[in-house]
Structure formats: C-alpha cells, structure tokens
Coordinates of N, CA and C in Angstrom, one line a residue:
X200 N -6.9 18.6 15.9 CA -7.3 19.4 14.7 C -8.1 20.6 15.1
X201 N -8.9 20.7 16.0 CA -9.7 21.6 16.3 C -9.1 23.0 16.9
X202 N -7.7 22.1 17.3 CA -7.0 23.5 18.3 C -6.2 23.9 17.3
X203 N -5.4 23.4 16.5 CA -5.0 24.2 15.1 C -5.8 24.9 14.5
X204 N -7.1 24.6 14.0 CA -7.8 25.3 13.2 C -8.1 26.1 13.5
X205 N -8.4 26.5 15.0 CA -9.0 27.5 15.7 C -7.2 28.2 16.1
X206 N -6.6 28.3 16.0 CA -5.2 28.9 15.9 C -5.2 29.5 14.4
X207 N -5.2 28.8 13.3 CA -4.9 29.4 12.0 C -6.3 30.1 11.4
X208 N -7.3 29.9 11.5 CA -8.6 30.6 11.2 C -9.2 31.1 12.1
X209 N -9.0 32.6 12.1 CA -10.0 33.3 12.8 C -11.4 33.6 13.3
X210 N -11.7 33.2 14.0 CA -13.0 32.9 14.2 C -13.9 31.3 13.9
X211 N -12.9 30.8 13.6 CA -13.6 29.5 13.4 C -13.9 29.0 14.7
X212 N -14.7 27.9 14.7 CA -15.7 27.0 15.8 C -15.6 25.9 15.2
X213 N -15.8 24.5 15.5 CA -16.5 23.2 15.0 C -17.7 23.2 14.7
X214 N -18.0 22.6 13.5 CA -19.2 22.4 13.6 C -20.5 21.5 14.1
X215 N -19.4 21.2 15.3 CA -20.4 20.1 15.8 C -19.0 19.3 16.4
X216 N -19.7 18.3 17.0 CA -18.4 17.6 17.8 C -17.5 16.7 16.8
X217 N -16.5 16.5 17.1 CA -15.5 16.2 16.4 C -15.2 14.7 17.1
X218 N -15.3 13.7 15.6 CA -15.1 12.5 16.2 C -13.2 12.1 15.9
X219 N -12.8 11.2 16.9 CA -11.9 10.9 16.9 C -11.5 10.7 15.1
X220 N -10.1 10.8 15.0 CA -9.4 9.9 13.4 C -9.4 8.9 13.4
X221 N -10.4 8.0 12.8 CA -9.6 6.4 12.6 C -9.2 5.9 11.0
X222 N -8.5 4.8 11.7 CA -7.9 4.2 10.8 C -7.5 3.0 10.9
X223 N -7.5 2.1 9.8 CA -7.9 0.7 9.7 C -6.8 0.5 8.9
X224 N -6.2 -0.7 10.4 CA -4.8 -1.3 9.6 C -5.1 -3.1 9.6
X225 N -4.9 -3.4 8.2 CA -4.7 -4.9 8.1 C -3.8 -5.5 8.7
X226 N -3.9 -6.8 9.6 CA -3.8 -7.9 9.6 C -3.4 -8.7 9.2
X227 N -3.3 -10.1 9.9 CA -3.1 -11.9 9.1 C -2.9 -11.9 8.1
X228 N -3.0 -12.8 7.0 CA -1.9 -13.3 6.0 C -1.6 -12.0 5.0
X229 N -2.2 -10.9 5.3 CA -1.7 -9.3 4.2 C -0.3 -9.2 5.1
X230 N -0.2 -8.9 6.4 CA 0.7 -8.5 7.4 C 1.8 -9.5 7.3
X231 N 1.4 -10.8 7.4 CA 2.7 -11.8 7.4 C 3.5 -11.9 5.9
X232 N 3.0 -11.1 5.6 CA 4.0 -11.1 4.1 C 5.6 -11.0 4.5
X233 N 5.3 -9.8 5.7 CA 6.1 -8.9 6.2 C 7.3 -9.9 6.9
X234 N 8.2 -9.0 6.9 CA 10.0 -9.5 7.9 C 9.2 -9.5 9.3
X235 N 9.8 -9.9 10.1 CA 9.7 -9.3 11.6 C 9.8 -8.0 12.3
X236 N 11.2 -7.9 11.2 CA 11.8 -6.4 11.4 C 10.5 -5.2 11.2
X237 N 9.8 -5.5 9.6 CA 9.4 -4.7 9.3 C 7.7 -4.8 10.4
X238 N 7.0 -5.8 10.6 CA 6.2 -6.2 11.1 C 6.4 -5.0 12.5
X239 N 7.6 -5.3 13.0 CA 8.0 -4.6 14.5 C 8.2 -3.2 14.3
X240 N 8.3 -2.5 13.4 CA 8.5 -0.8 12.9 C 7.1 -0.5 12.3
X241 N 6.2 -1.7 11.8 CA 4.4 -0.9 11.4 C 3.9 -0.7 12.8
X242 N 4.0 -1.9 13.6 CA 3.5 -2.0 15.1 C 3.9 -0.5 15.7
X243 N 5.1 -0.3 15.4 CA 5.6 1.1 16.3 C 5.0 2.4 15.6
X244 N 4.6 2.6 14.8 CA 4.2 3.5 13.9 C 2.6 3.6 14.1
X245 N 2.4 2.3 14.5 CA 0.8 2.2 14.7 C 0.4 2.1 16.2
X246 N 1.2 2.4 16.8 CA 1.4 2.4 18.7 C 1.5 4.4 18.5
X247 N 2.3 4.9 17.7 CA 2.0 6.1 17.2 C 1.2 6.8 17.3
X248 N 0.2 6.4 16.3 CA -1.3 6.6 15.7 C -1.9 6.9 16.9
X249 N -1.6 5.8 17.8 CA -2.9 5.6 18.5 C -2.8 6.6 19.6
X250 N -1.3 6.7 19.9 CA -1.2 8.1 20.9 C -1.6 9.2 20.7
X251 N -1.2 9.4 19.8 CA -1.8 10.7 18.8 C -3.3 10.8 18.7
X252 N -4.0 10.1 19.5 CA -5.4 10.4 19.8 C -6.3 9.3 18.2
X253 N -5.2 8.8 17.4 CA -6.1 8.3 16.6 C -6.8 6.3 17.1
X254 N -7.7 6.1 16.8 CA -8.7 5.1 16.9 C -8.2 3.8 15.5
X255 N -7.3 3.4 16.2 CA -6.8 2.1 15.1 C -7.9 1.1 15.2
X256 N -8.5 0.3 14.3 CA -9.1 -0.7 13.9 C -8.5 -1.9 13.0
X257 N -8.2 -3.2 13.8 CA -7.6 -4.0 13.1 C -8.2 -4.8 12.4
X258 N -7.7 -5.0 11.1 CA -9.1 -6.0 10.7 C -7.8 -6.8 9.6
X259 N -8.7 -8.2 9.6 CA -7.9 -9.5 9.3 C -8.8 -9.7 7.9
X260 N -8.1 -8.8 6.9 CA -8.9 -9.0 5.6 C -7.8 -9.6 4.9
X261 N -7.5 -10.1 3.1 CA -7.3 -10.2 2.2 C -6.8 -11.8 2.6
X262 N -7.6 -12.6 3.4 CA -6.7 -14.1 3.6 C -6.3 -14.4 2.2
X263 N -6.6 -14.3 1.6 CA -6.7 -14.8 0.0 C -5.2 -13.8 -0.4
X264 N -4.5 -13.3 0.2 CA -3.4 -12.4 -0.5 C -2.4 -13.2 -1.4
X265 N -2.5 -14.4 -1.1 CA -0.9 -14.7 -2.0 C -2.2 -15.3 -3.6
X266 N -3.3 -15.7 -3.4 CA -3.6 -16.0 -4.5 C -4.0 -14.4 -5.6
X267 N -4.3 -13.4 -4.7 CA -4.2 -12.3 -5.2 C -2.8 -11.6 -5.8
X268 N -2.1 -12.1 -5.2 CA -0.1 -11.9 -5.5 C 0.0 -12.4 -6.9
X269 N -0.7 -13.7 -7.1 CA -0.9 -14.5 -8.1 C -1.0 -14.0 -9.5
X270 N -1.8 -13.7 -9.1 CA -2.7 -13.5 -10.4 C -2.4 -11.8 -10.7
X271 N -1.8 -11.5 -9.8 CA -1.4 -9.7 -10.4 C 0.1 -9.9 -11.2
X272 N 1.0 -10.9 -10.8 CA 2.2 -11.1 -11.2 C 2.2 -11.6 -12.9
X273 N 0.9 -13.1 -13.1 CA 0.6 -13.5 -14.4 C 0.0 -11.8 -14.9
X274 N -1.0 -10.8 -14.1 CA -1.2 -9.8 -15.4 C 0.0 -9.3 -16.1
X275 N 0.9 -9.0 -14.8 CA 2.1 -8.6 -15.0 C 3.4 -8.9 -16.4
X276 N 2.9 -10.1 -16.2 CA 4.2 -11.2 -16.9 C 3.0 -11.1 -18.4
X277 N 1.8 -11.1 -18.4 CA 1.1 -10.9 -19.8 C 1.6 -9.8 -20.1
X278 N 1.3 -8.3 -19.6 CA 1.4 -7.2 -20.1 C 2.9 -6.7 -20.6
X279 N 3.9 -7.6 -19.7 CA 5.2 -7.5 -19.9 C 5.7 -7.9 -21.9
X280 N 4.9 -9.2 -21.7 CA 4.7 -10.0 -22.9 C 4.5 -9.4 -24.3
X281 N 3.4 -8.4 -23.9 CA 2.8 -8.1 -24.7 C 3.8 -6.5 -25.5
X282 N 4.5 -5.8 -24.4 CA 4.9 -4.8 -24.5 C 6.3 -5.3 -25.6
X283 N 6.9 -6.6 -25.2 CA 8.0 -7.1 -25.4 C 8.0 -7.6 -26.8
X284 N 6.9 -8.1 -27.2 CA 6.7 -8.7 -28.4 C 7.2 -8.3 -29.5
X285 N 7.1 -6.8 -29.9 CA 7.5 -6.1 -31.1 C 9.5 -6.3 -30.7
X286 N 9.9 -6.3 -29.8 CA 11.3 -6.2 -30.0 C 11.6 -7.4 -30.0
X287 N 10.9 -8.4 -29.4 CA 11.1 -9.6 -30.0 C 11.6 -10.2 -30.8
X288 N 10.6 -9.9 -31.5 CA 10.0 -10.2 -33.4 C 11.1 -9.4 -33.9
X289 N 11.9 -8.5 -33.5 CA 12.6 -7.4 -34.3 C 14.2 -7.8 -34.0
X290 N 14.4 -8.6 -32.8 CA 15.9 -8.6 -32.3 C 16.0 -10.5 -31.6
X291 N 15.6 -10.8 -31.9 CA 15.2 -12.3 -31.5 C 16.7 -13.2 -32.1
X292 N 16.9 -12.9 -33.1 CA 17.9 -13.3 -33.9 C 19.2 -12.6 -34.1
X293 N 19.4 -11.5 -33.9 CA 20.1 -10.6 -33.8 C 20.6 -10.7 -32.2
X294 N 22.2 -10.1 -32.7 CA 22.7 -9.8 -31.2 C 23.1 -8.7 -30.9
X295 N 22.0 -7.7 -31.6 CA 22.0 -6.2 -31.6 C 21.5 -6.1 -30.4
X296 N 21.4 -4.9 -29.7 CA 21.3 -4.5 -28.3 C 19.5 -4.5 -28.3
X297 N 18.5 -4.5 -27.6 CA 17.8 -4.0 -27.7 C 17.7 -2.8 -27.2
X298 N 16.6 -1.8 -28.1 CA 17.0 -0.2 -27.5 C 16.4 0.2 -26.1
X299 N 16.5 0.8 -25.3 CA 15.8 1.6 -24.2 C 14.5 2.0 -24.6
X300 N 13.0 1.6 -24.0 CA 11.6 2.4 -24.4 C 11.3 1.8 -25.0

C-alpha cells in the first residue's frame, strides 16, 4: 500500500510505520458447514491473503452456528408468515393465481 500511494500521490510519506493487513477467518463448526470442495478453494484464497503480505488470524468462533441457523430460519418462516397472511385470507379458497408482490 505504501508503494502505491507514494506512486499515485505526490509527495506523500507514511505517517508512521505501517502495520501489516490482517484479517480474521473463522473456523470449526462456522467452516464445516462447508463442502470439502468449497472448504479447499477458501483455504486457497486464504494461502493468498497470506502471500500477499496479509496477517491471517484463525479463530474458532460461532460453535453455537447451527443453533444460530435455527433460529434465523423460524425468524424467517415467521416473517414469511406474516407477509403471506393477507393473500392467504384472500386466495385460500380460491384457485385463482396468487399475484406477484
């Protein structure tokens, strides 16, 4: 970054030393959601990063992910509910199309 900047801005400097880029890739049961396949193309993408002078940090957060999956799917399936009700109530009995929107 520093050698670009000083390429496209004239006269620029750092202002002070420049710490590496990091970045923080999850882990365990967030990660195993994943294919193999896909598992083996984030690995490569994050073998990437790290060449590229960035500072990866792994961290084994959200163990709790499928009960988090959970409970976003029931918001889901409420709010679905909720949006659905009026055509419901309006076509329930009918074997008119329901409209699009």
């Amino acid at each position: 970054m520093v050698l670009a900047a000083s390429l496209l801005c004239a006269g620029w400097t750092p202002a002070g030393e420049v710490e590496r880029p990091r970045m923080g890739v999850l882990t365990g049961a967030y990660l195993a959601q994943a294919s193999d396949e896909m598992i083996a193309a984030f690995e490569g993408w994050v073998a990437r990063l790290e060449q590229a002078g960035f500072a990866v940090q792994r961290l084994d957060m959200l163990d709790d992910i499928e009960t988090i999956g959970d409970q976003c799917r029931k918001l889901m399936a409420h709010e679905a509910a909720q949006v659905h009700a009026k055509w419901y109530a309006a076509y329930s009995s009918s074997t008119a199309r329901i409209p699009p929107g």
